[in-house]
Structures are given as structure tokens and as C-alpha cells.
XYZ file of C-alpha atoms in Angstrom:
662
model
C 150.802 156.004 157.433
C 147.817 154.624 159.069
C 148.262 154.975 163.058
C 148.219 152.181 165.067
C 144.917 153.347 166.627
C 143.743 152.901 162.588
C 145.056 149.641 162.294
C 143.653 148.157 165.799
C 140.050 149.428 164.517
C 140.608 147.712 160.841
C 141.410 144.748 162.387
C 138.470 144.881 165.500
C 136.384 145.253 162.291
C 138.113 142.798 160.176
C 137.563 140.544 162.887
C 133.757 141.662 163.404
C 132.619 141.088 159.988
C 134.343 137.464 159.823
C 132.815 135.876 162.925
C 129.067 137.414 161.609
C 129.507 135.845 157.976
C 130.354 132.857 159.837
C 127.246 132.722 161.873
C 125.345 133.792 158.775
C 126.338 130.311 156.642
C 126.155 128.352 159.919
C 122.467 129.611 160.212
C 121.894 128.532 156.395
C 123.084 125.748 156.945
C 121.327 124.785 159.716
C 118.250 126.273 158.434
C 118.785 124.081 154.753
C 119.146 121.044 156.991
C 115.966 121.634 158.255
C 114.059 121.720 155.015
C 115.440 119.100 154.289
C 114.325 116.848 156.539
C 110.573 117.148 155.156
C 110.746 118.019 151.758
C 111.478 115.073 148.984
C 114.209 115.177 146.311
C 113.376 117.232 143.168
C 110.598 119.448 145.211
C 106.680 119.031 144.862
C 105.186 117.980 142.102
C 102.654 121.159 140.396
C 99.088 119.804 140.594
C 97.956 122.903 139.438
C 95.962 123.000 136.419
C 96.644 126.616 133.872
C 94.330 128.985 134.419
C 93.055 131.601 132.138
C 94.220 135.182 133.082
C 93.104 136.843 130.098
C 92.142 136.951 126.251
C 91.611 139.383 123.382
C 88.886 139.883 122.883
C 87.648 139.045 126.042
C 85.868 136.076 127.022
C 82.059 136.839 126.370
C 82.531 139.949 124.575
C 79.884 141.819 122.354
C 79.731 143.534 119.609
C 83.230 141.931 117.861
C 84.518 142.521 114.764
C 87.956 140.633 114.410
C 88.671 136.947 113.266
C 91.418 136.896 115.290
C 91.409 136.275 118.700
C 93.968 135.489 121.824
C 93.516 133.059 125.524
C 96.299 133.683 127.751
C 97.307 131.437 130.429
C 99.393 131.679 133.640
C 101.847 128.898 131.911
C 102.994 127.123 129.032
C 100.306 125.200 128.321
C 99.427 122.292 124.992
C 96.227 121.396 123.335
C 96.016 117.872 122.774
C 93.622 116.616 119.209
C 92.743 119.900 118.380
C 91.219 118.683 115.378
C 88.494 115.904 117.446
C 88.064 118.088 120.569
C 87.931 122.016 119.752
C 84.489 122.672 118.069
C 84.130 126.270 116.520
C 79.827 127.127 116.139
C 78.760 128.019 113.885
C 80.568 125.498 112.398
C 83.165 126.836 110.133
C 83.231 125.809 106.139
C 86.748 126.818 106.167
C 89.057 125.591 109.299
C 89.823 127.526 111.656
C 93.802 127.988 112.617
C 93.898 126.710 116.411
C 97.552 126.622 118.016
C 98.979 127.015 121.242
C 101.607 129.494 121.283
C 103.878 129.391 124.853
C 101.295 130.379 127.057
C 98.029 131.689 125.171
C 96.154 129.894 122.467
C 95.748 132.121 119.031
C 92.789 131.757 117.404
C 92.257 132.585 113.289
C 88.941 131.977 111.691
C 89.077 131.841 108.225
C 85.273 132.194 107.661
C 83.426 135.719 107.511
C 81.752 136.664 110.736
C 78.285 136.700 110.760
C 76.177 139.732 112.019
C 74.607 139.130 115.739
C 75.749 135.935 115.875
C 76.658 133.992 119.555
C 80.762 132.504 118.445
C 81.882 129.065 121.334
C 85.059 127.688 120.657
C 84.635 124.239 122.743
C 88.249 122.941 124.162
C 86.312 120.224 125.809
C 89.722 118.958 127.823
C 91.829 119.459 125.002
C 93.845 122.025 127.124
C 96.197 121.136 130.043
C 99.511 122.277 130.711
C 102.784 121.945 129.321
C 105.177 120.152 131.672
C 102.634 118.058 133.627
C 99.551 117.695 131.477
C 97.295 119.180 134.331
C 93.549 119.617 133.093
C 92.019 122.425 132.426
C 88.915 120.582 132.104
C 85.852 121.490 130.085
C 86.781 125.411 128.549
C 84.618 126.817 126.456
C 85.481 130.734 125.060
C 82.314 132.651 123.208
C 82.166 136.177 122.002
C 79.072 137.976 120.403
C 79.201 140.023 117.094
C 75.718 141.977 118.221
C 75.092 143.198 121.572
C 74.523 139.990 123.767
C 75.660 136.581 124.405
C 73.452 133.654 123.772
C 74.341 131.116 126.933
C 71.253 128.248 126.586
C 72.402 124.408 125.961
C 70.879 121.411 124.390
C 72.582 118.695 125.271
C 72.234 114.273 125.255
C 73.433 111.240 123.637
C 73.396 109.760 119.994
C 73.689 105.865 119.623
C 73.969 103.893 116.710
C 70.458 102.531 116.223
C 71.085 99.087 115.023
C 72.812 97.665 118.366
C 72.478 101.187 120.798
C 76.425 101.227 120.939
C 77.288 105.287 121.570
C 78.673 106.865 118.842
C 81.845 108.932 119.064
C 82.707 112.286 116.820
C 79.813 112.337 115.261
C 78.373 116.295 114.671
C 75.072 117.195 116.251
C 73.163 120.247 115.091
C 70.785 122.610 115.210
C 68.543 124.170 112.741
C 66.198 126.981 113.360
C 64.349 126.413 109.630
C 62.168 123.496 110.441
C 61.515 122.784 107.259
C 62.143 119.139 106.269
C 64.332 119.898 103.404
C 66.930 122.221 105.225
C 69.075 119.320 106.293
C 69.894 118.699 102.614
C 70.179 122.174 101.734
C 71.879 124.429 104.600
C 74.638 123.912 107.293
C 73.866 123.331 110.829
C 73.100 126.610 112.732
C 75.054 125.121 115.936
C 76.975 122.695 116.559
C 78.850 119.977 118.897
C 80.494 116.660 118.633
C 79.871 113.345 120.800
C 82.131 112.267 123.010
C 83.108 108.647 123.743
C 80.212 107.855 125.411
C 78.057 109.539 122.502
C 77.243 112.412 125.095
C 77.200 115.955 122.865
C 76.311 119.474 124.411
C 75.690 122.578 122.141
C 76.790 125.626 123.724
C 75.417 129.079 123.099
C 72.183 129.338 121.775
C 69.372 131.378 121.188
C 65.771 131.369 122.796
C 63.867 129.580 120.774
C 62.260 126.511 118.565
C 64.631 123.898 116.601
C 65.156 120.490 114.892
C 68.262 118.858 115.652
C 70.339 116.094 113.603
C 73.384 114.223 113.495
C 75.586 113.882 111.266
C 78.498 112.245 110.586
C 80.069 114.587 107.724
C 81.936 113.564 104.597
C 82.518 116.511 102.518
C 82.905 119.571 105.159
C 79.244 121.193 103.853
C 77.728 121.051 107.265
C 74.220 119.097 105.292
C 73.782 115.616 104.449
C 73.984 115.061 100.854
C 76.031 111.729 100.371
C 74.095 108.316 101.449
C 77.273 107.440 103.030
C 77.164 109.851 105.827
C 75.956 108.236 109.188
C 72.673 110.803 110.214
C 70.342 110.907 113.076
C 66.953 113.179 112.888
C 63.588 113.371 114.712
C 60.717 115.838 114.307
C 60.629 116.556 117.690
C 60.749 120.914 118.028
C 63.424 121.551 121.018
C 62.922 124.756 122.749
C 65.866 125.312 124.975
C 65.019 126.396 128.535
C 66.690 126.576 132.291
C 66.508 126.111 135.351
C 68.492 127.105 138.845
C 69.165 123.841 140.341
C 71.722 122.134 142.979
C 73.847 118.927 143.092
C 75.675 117.363 145.339
C 80.094 117.473 144.954
C 82.268 115.319 146.743
C 85.523 116.669 148.076
C 88.005 113.559 148.768
C 90.538 113.967 151.351
C 92.022 111.087 149.585
C 91.613 108.089 147.729
C 89.825 106.559 150.256
C 88.395 109.014 152.568
C 85.587 111.118 151.676
C 86.362 115.119 153.200
C 83.159 117.011 152.456
C 79.984 117.469 150.137
C 78.721 120.178 148.930
C 75.279 121.185 147.525
C 76.217 123.403 144.680
C 74.277 125.583 143.048
C 73.813 125.413 139.490
C 72.393 126.728 135.793
C 70.678 123.084 134.232
C 69.868 123.881 131.041
C 67.179 121.876 129.295
C 66.734 119.717 127.397
C 69.763 117.647 128.291
C 68.527 114.054 127.550
C 67.596 114.201 123.700
C 68.699 111.088 122.294
C 69.166 110.075 118.790
C 69.297 106.977 116.908
C 71.898 107.217 114.193
C 71.701 104.809 111.545
C 73.508 104.817 107.222
C 70.617 105.314 104.681
C 71.192 101.774 102.385
C 72.819 102.533 99.041
C 70.523 101.866 96.528
C 72.677 102.916 93.663
C 73.744 100.185 91.548
C 77.357 100.213 90.245
C 79.971 97.947 89.265
C 82.984 98.051 91.969
C 85.099 95.553 90.337
C 85.743 92.046 89.199
C 88.072 89.297 91.039
C 89.627 86.054 89.898
C 91.432 84.621 92.841
C 91.308 81.034 91.359
C 91.407 79.539 87.976
C 87.948 78.125 87.741
C 85.761 80.899 89.125
C 85.727 84.566 88.321
C 83.318 87.271 90.651
C 81.424 90.134 89.871
C 80.829 92.923 93.058
C 78.282 95.376 92.603
C 77.081 98.387 95.121
C 73.321 97.099 95.022
C 71.693 93.755 93.800
C 69.160 93.244 90.696
C 66.857 91.001 89.990
C 67.889 90.526 86.532
C 71.946 88.710 86.515
C 74.216 90.391 84.367
C 74.454 88.931 80.889
C 77.864 87.669 79.436
C 78.849 87.564 75.561
C 82.767 86.125 75.226
C 85.158 88.317 72.795
C 87.801 85.051 73.130
C 85.762 82.226 74.277
C 82.337 80.663 74.118
C 80.004 81.688 77.073
C 77.243 79.826 75.946
C 76.405 77.630 79.104
C 80.491 77.580 80.029
C 78.939 78.769 83.916
C 77.903 77.291 87.011
C 76.242 80.718 88.533
C 76.282 81.773 92.317
C 74.790 84.486 93.574
C 74.384 86.264 97.050
C 71.386 86.885 98.965
C 71.376 90.697 97.867
C 72.671 90.082 94.583
C 75.389 92.159 94.711
C 77.822 89.767 93.845
C 78.218 87.142 91.719
C 80.102 84.115 91.374
C 81.165 82.141 87.725
C 82.168 79.005 88.160
C 83.818 77.716 84.864
C 82.882 74.414 83.771
C 85.516 73.427 80.913
C 88.380 72.871 82.082
C 89.851 74.494 78.562
C 88.483 77.657 79.997
C 89.917 77.011 83.626
C 93.562 77.028 81.693
C 92.826 80.042 79.836
C 94.489 82.732 81.934
C 92.741 86.110 80.609
C 89.108 86.124 79.550
C 87.825 89.131 77.569
C 83.923 89.700 77.749
C 81.219 92.100 76.960
C 79.385 92.374 80.121
C 75.536 93.448 79.501
C 73.784 94.673 83.186
C 71.479 97.358 84.958
C 73.575 100.484 86.617
C 72.600 103.651 88.070
C 72.961 107.292 86.262
C 73.589 110.545 86.911
C 70.373 111.076 87.856
C 69.793 107.728 90.212
C 67.765 105.743 87.438
C 68.828 102.047 86.515
C 70.225 101.929 83.149
C 71.311 99.169 81.174
C 75.110 99.311 79.861
C 77.584 97.000 78.410
C 81.203 97.044 79.162
C 84.331 95.316 78.245
C 85.742 93.284 81.078
C 89.459 91.401 81.256
C 89.646 88.858 83.947
C 92.641 87.913 84.353
C 93.791 84.578 86.610
C 95.821 85.294 89.807
C 96.574 81.704 89.481
C 98.195 81.097 85.596
C 98.132 78.206 83.987
C 102.663 77.817 84.680
C 102.411 78.096 88.171
C 99.632 75.700 88.529
C 101.628 73.706 85.705
C 104.634 74.562 87.928
C 102.828 73.323 91.264
C 101.807 69.993 89.985
C 105.249 68.749 88.633
C 106.571 69.962 92.174
C 104.084 67.379 94.036
C 104.823 64.690 91.288
C 108.439 65.613 92.037
C 108.372 65.267 95.858
C 106.018 61.882 95.347
C 108.097 60.382 92.915
C 110.801 60.938 95.451
C 108.754 59.554 98.930
C 108.072 56.239 96.772
C 111.443 55.733 95.343
C 112.524 56.066 99.321
C 110.124 53.524 100.106
C 111.169 51.759 97.090
C 114.887 51.071 98.335
C 113.872 50.386 101.467
C 112.033 47.599 100.334
C 108.562 48.642 101.861
C 105.708 48.948 99.521
C 105.115 51.528 97.267
C 102.928 52.906 94.625
C 103.995 52.981 90.810
C 100.157 54.895 90.051
C 100.211 59.086 91.599
C 96.770 58.387 93.434
C 94.113 60.766 92.402
C 92.860 64.103 93.989
C 89.599 64.017 95.828
C 86.952 66.243 96.218
C 86.992 67.680 100.229
C 84.017 69.194 101.747
C 84.177 70.483 105.452
C 82.081 68.130 107.506
C 80.611 70.311 110.486
C 80.032 67.683 112.330
C 80.671 68.155 116.298
C 80.872 65.059 118.260
C 78.605 66.606 120.845
C 75.583 67.736 119.263
C 73.026 70.302 120.356
C 69.065 68.877 120.120
C 68.129 72.296 118.058
C 71.175 72.033 115.795
C 72.008 70.215 112.331
C 75.202 68.675 110.763
C 76.308 70.292 107.493
C 78.243 69.594 105.137
C 79.826 72.627 103.192
C 81.080 71.564 99.335
C 83.948 73.324 97.902
C 82.679 73.688 94.318
C 79.682 73.178 92.384
C 78.663 69.269 92.145
C 75.882 67.423 90.660
C 72.701 66.837 93.515
C 74.268 63.762 95.705
C 72.977 60.656 95.652
C 71.162 60.099 99.290
C 71.893 56.479 98.908
C 75.232 56.556 99.272
C 74.182 59.234 102.917
C 73.687 56.832 106.072
C 72.169 57.866 109.465
C 72.540 55.396 112.257
C 71.162 55.665 115.715
C 72.216 53.420 118.524
C 69.756 52.003 120.821
C 70.395 49.199 124.057
C 74.150 49.149 122.495
C 72.478 48.241 118.668
C 72.927 49.609 115.565
C 69.688 51.275 114.065
C 69.301 53.212 110.567
C 67.655 56.273 111.666
C 65.502 58.447 109.132
C 66.821 61.757 108.350
C 66.678 64.232 105.463
C 69.104 65.941 102.987
C 68.176 69.690 102.485
C 70.321 72.629 100.974
C 70.532 75.631 102.945
C 69.027 78.794 101.866
C 71.196 81.702 100.375
C 74.093 79.722 101.206
C 75.743 78.269 97.927
C 76.635 74.317 97.763
C 75.826 73.516 101.861
C 73.936 70.415 102.771
C 72.020 70.371 106.568
C 70.688 66.443 107.404
C 68.157 67.202 109.410
C 67.066 64.140 111.868
C 64.637 63.624 115.054
C 67.672 63.801 117.400
C 66.611 62.079 120.581
C 68.425 63.795 123.747
C 70.968 61.273 125.278
C 71.398 58.845 121.814
C 74.485 58.231 119.712
C 74.410 58.929 116.574
C 76.961 57.777 113.272
C 76.885 59.605 109.799
C 78.588 56.955 107.491
C 78.705 58.698 103.661
C 80.021 56.366 100.745
C 82.738 56.992 98.047
C 82.323 59.152 95.593
C 78.924 60.144 97.762
C 79.506 63.904 95.477
C 80.822 64.384 92.193
C 82.002 68.058 91.045
C 81.765 69.497 87.381
C 85.395 68.742 87.146
C 84.870 64.705 88.062
C 86.636 64.988 91.463
C 85.011 63.191 93.879
C 84.918 62.723 97.665
C 86.440 59.720 99.927
C 84.333 57.727 102.170
C 83.542 59.971 106.032
C 82.257 58.781 108.988
C 81.816 60.823 112.429
C 79.911 59.849 115.934
C 78.146 62.069 117.607
C 76.016 62.340 120.726
C 73.021 64.386 121.115
C 73.194 66.602 124.813
C 71.476 65.779 127.270
C 68.517 68.133 127.988
C 69.750 68.417 131.653
C 72.426 70.162 130.269
C 70.717 73.009 129.180
C 68.873 76.027 130.464
C 65.420 77.240 129.469
C 64.849 81.153 129.056
C 60.990 82.830 129.019
C 60.736 86.386 128.471
C 57.865 88.759 128.078
C 58.500 92.104 126.852
C 55.742 94.790 128.252
C 54.105 97.230 126.160
C 54.928 95.269 122.904
C 52.053 92.860 122.733
C 50.940 92.985 119.160
C 53.953 94.111 117.628
C 56.751 91.842 115.263
C 59.460 91.490 117.612
C 63.124 89.764 116.897
C 64.091 88.838 120.409
C 67.816 87.995 120.438
C 70.011 86.156 122.977
C 73.298 87.418 122.743
C 76.498 86.245 124.255
C 79.770 88.543 126.015
C 80.930 89.960 122.575
C 77.139 91.140 121.540
C 77.284 88.093 118.857
C 73.358 86.700 118.639
C 73.377 82.884 120.137
C 69.843 82.472 119.661
C 66.898 84.731 117.944
C 63.422 83.843 118.304
C 60.521 85.980 115.978
C 57.052 86.875 117.999
C 54.047 88.956 118.074
C 52.596 88.631 121.224
C 55.104 89.760 123.317
C 56.738 86.863 124.470
C 59.764 84.733 123.785
C 60.791 81.315 124.257
C 64.331 80.086 124.120
C 65.376 76.436 124.839
C 68.321 74.244 125.119
C 69.829 77.312 126.491
C 73.826 76.381 127.390
C 74.777 77.594 130.678
C 76.790 81.008 130.633
C 76.061 84.657 131.264
C 73.809 86.230 127.745
C 72.137 89.638 127.226
C 68.873 90.818 125.538
C 68.271 92.587 122.723
C 65.032 93.377 120.767
C 64.661 94.234 117.822
C 60.836 95.840 116.800
C 59.846 94.106 113.190
C 57.830 96.467 111.433
C 58.085 94.841 108.075
C 58.437 91.431 109.666
C 61.380 90.252 107.776
C 63.040 88.957 110.094
C 66.121 91.663 110.222
C 67.064 95.118 111.526
C 66.487 97.497 108.859
C 67.774 100.924 108.203
C 66.109 103.968 107.833
C 65.600 106.708 105.376
C 65.615 110.561 105.666
C 64.174 111.108 102.063
C 61.562 108.653 102.742
C 60.820 110.561 106.479
C 61.861 106.820 107.968
C 63.162 106.040 111.136
C 65.840 102.900 111.886
C 63.860 100.089 113.310
C 63.604 100.175 116.880
C 65.863 98.145 119.241
C 66.367 98.070 123.194
C 68.528 96.061 125.237
C 67.477 94.971 128.504
C 69.655 96.439 131.024
C 70.886 93.220 133.277
C 72.797 90.461 132.508
C 70.698 87.319 132.316
C 72.497 84.034 134.138
C 71.461 80.615 132.652
C 72.604 77.410 134.502
C 71.943 74.161 133.462
C 68.029 72.492 134.456
C 67.674 76.087 135.101
C 63.962 77.771 134.002
C 64.995 81.308 134.104
C 61.535 83.337 133.865
C 61.988 87.000 133.165
C 59.668 90.065 132.388
C 60.495 93.981 131.317
C 59.300 97.123 129.537
C 61.746 98.663 127.520
C 59.903 101.658 127.433
C 60.424 101.643 131.373
C 64.971 102.874 130.855
C 66.068 105.811 128.424
C 67.848 103.918 125.610
C 70.985 105.662 126.312
C 70.968 103.739 129.936
C 69.929 100.595 128.555
C 72.749 98.053 126.792
C 75.123 96.858 129.495
C 78.151 98.072 130.000
C 80.098 94.504 130.316
C 79.032 94.243 126.206
C 79.337 98.032 124.963
C 82.260 97.982 122.736
C 82.694 102.360 122.525
C 84.372 102.257 125.990
C 84.217 106.043 127.231
C 87.983 107.830 127.181
C 89.737 107.761 130.245
C 88.896 110.970 132.331
C 91.354 113.693 132.966
C 91.976 114.206 136.120
C 95.057 116.209 138.287
C 96.839 113.010 139.969
C 98.101 113.657 143.771
C 101.553 112.225 143.064
C 102.625 114.456 146.221
C 100.173 112.753 148.545
C 102.403 109.538 147.356
C 105.603 111.431 147.747
C 103.568 112.291 151.237
C 103.112 108.945 152.731
C 106.606 107.824 151.680
C 108.048 110.124 153.787
C 106.129 109.127 157.047
C 103.752 112.921 156.892
C 100.071 113.787 155.589
C 99.988 115.651 152.724
C 97.517 118.188 152.379
C 96.927 119.485 149.359
C 97.745 123.386 149.333
C 100.367 122.850 151.686
C 103.779 121.789 152.111
C 103.779 118.828 154.417
C 101.600 118.990 157.907
């Protein structure tokens, strides 16, 4: 048994222990309560990007023999769009395996390693942490199979040659072989890929002389062997170099206040403003694409390229002699055959032998005969059923009218030809009304078309000329001496137009007024340094659509009757003076025709005469096209959002990055 003294000693120790435990719990509760006063629910957000803590082989390692690599991070990570954003250089003919696995990235190169070569794996901004999406930023892993690392860089921009749009995702590559045929025969030596602004960086470049190309890769061989591939080339010799430089970095305390501006030394790699104007070569190989008969009255042949000699058709289940009215597109790559005879229109299947020019495997145009079966997508049975429905609906309507004692027709009215009259109620002085016919017609009788002008409240017959619009099938324009502020009336008699199926047009009447000169602006534009060159100056709207264009060879363009609005100016150097932009040809060593954009908006107001002068060579072309009309917008830049700052604001405390609260 324990003595009384022992019990007292045990009781005293227990009381002291319990008292200490109660005191400790009280202190802990007090501490937690105090902490909660400055701590938001759920804790502070993670605003720290992932960090590389190692790699195997290590970054910038030399004498590497393995094709397996691993990059290690301080937290779980993910790779966004690796097929688009990750670029391996030299380019790999076999697609490498690049995968995120927890807190590391595993890389497996399939191609054999080249000796004495620097390899770069450019992740761009694809790496983020797994939970909050904080971006690592531009990160490149590199190693060498030789005894040193090449570190030079070449940067610049790739633009669409026709409209200076930035081209996203096109490959840009270097060749140390400076011969003209290398682009066809060898894969690129080192590559980069453009971002949404058209900007590219080629890293890990060795000292030397290079030529540079861009390629919209189609078959994975990193060289140009298909005309459908968009490309860019020039003859400039590039010699990469570098210099020490200083840049200014702005540190922001918050979204409104600058904390400090630092002068940061860095290595400035050159050249860094290479500009490549990309184009797709004209597809001159001619082959038959398809035939189509959407309506019973006509069928159409589609070709990849035009030919001055139209196809010859021999009917196999019909007589093709004088059976068609033929319409061809301006480039003669689309030919439409209207069936003259209604018996042929009602024949659902047309079998024919077509003799036409197509390109053989050697690219030579040859005469070939193909047997085609052309089926109508509107079979006769379907059309008869529709006609019966229309008749039944008309009959029911007439029966209802008869029962109500109202006037009704005893004969179903005939169908009429329905031209499309493009006659606005307010006409610009430099425009003309148009008439578009739905099917081929006999030449219209101009005695059935009348134009009247109003003078002093009286109407007088006005002179006009009916002209067929060149290269636009079944379209006519009415040319008149349009006088500002004058009202006109266009009146067309019944049966003015008769198509090959006997349908005639109904009478038509439309009044319109020519706008006053005071409603317009006039724009006079001078292009400095381009005098003596054939130019096509194009006034475009906010959608980059052509509103007006003027051809000139004296460096000046005049635009009249410009409606009040905001415009932009594009000018192309028309080398062959055909009034069109022409693409390039690598095999013919021909660059696409040059295009410039005036870099500012042009504000035109009523009664204004706007005079502007501009030297297109005064600004790099990648800076010319105004942002307001650039369709290819830049990717949203990944930044670490300071959500902690917003939490601190709601709590009424000042948040300083790196500290919990102040």
C-alpha cells in the first residue's frame, strides 16, 4: 500500500500537470484566435510558379549520349498544348514523347542523336503548376552531343504577304547550306515556331552563315515539296551575333502603382527583327475535282486550275449537240452547263464522255477522256410532287374565295422570271444599279427599259447605257450620268427579259435619289518613295474589306465620294500591272508582290478634304498593320494573378508579396 505522503505527492503532481495542460490549451486557443484575425478563410493562394530543381542530363550538359531526359520541379506540373507550343531543335522526323508525370517531365527522343550538335527543347509558356496554373514562363532545356553548347539566337516575324496578318504556328528554320535547292531536298537545320503575333525565336544556333525559311508543314519532313504548303524565303545571309545591352524592367506594387524601375543587363541576340512574308504558291496543276448538279437545269464541273480550252462533252444517253448554254468563271476553273431542252432538264441521269486537259504525274498538261454520270439532286418525281402541292394549295385558296363570294382565278397564274434588282433608294454618284438574272436569257430589249429624271417637279427621259458586267455571268449595269441631289425612276416593262425556258419578267419600277456631294469626303494620298511604280491603293474598312481602290503610277491616289467613317489604307506594288495582288513562286525565285499598310486610322467626315503623305519604308512592315484590323489577335499573356492582394483589400490590410499581412 502507498503511504499517505505518497498519495499527497501523487495528487499534487496530477493537479500541477492538469493545470499546465489547461494553461497550454488556453494559450493555444488565444494564439489561434489572434491568427484568425489576420488570416482569410482557406489561407493564402499559391502565387509561386514552379521551379526547376534539376534535370538528368543536367541543363546545358555536354557529351550527352542518351535520348531519354527528365526535368524535375519543386511541385506537380502540367504541360499545356505540347504539340503546338513545345519545339524541339534540330527538328525531329519522328515525333518525340514529352509528358508531364507528377513533378517531372519525361522526354524521349525517337530520332538518332546527331554528333556535335546542340539540342534545344523550347517549352515556351506551356509549363504551369498543377493546381493554380501559375506559369513558369519561357523555358528552354538544352544539351549538346559535343563538347560545347551553342547559344546564339535568331528572331523575327512571319506575316501573310497578302495582308500582313501575323501567322501563328508556322515553322521557321535555318539552313547552313546556302544553295537554292536545299529547301526542297533537306530538312531544316534548326527551327522555331511563331506565336499568335507572328513572332519566332530560333535558339541554340552556332556561329556561321545561314539562310532562313518559313514552312507551314504538311507532311512532317521539314522541307518544301508540296505547293499547298505556305512558305516564305529570301536571299539574305544571316550571321547571328550578340552584344551586351540594358533593358528597363518595371516592378508594380499593385495594378496602379509602380514599385520601381530597374535597369537590367542582358545578352541581346541579333538579328532579332527578321521579317518573312509568307505565301502559298499558285496551284497550276490541273485536275478534275468534282461534278455537281444541284438543280435540274444545270450541272457544273470544278477543276483545280483553269484552261483556255473548255471541256468537250459527248452525250452517252443524250444528244449533246447544241444542248448547253456554257458559263465559265473568270479563271476558267469552274464551268457551268445550262440545259437548253426541258426534256434534258427532266432527265435525272446524264451519262457523258468528257475530254479535257489534266496534268499528269510529271506536271505536263495532257488530253484525257473520262466517263461521268451526273445525277440531279432534284429528281423529276420530287419536282412533280412539289408542283402538285403548289397546285393543290392554290386550288384550296380559290375554293375558299369562291365560297366567300370573293373574286377568284379559274386558271393558275404562270411563273415569272425573277431578276434581282440591286437599286438602292440612295445611290452613290460613282455607283450604278445592277440587274442579276437567275438563268440565261436572250439579249434584253433596251426599248423596254426606261430611265426618268426629275427636274423642277417634272419627269424627263434620261439617257443611259445597259452594259453586261465583265466576267460576272447574267449581270447587267445601268450606266447613267448621275447628278447629285436628283431623283430618278427606273421603269422596266413586262417581258423585258426572257430566259431559255420561256419564262418572262414582270414589270418593275423603283425610284432612287443620287446623294449630294456634301455627304462625302475626298481623300488625297501620297506614297513617298513609290513614284513611278504601279500601285493599287485600297481604302479598307474596320473589317479590312475593300471599300474603294485606285490604280496609279505617280505615287498619288485620289478617292472621291468617300462616305463619312473611319478607314485604313493598304497599298500593293503591282509589279505586273494587272490590278491584282500576285503570289510568289519559290522555283521561279519570285517573291509575292509587296503590300504596305498605313499604320494609322483615317477619319473621313462629310465635306472634308483629307490630304495625307506617307513613306511606307519608314516603318518595319511587322509594325504597320493597325491593331484595330488585325484578325489574328495575340494569345492572352500568362501572368500570375495576385488574388492575395484582392483578399487583403477585402480584409482591410495591405498585402505585400512574400508576406502574410502587414
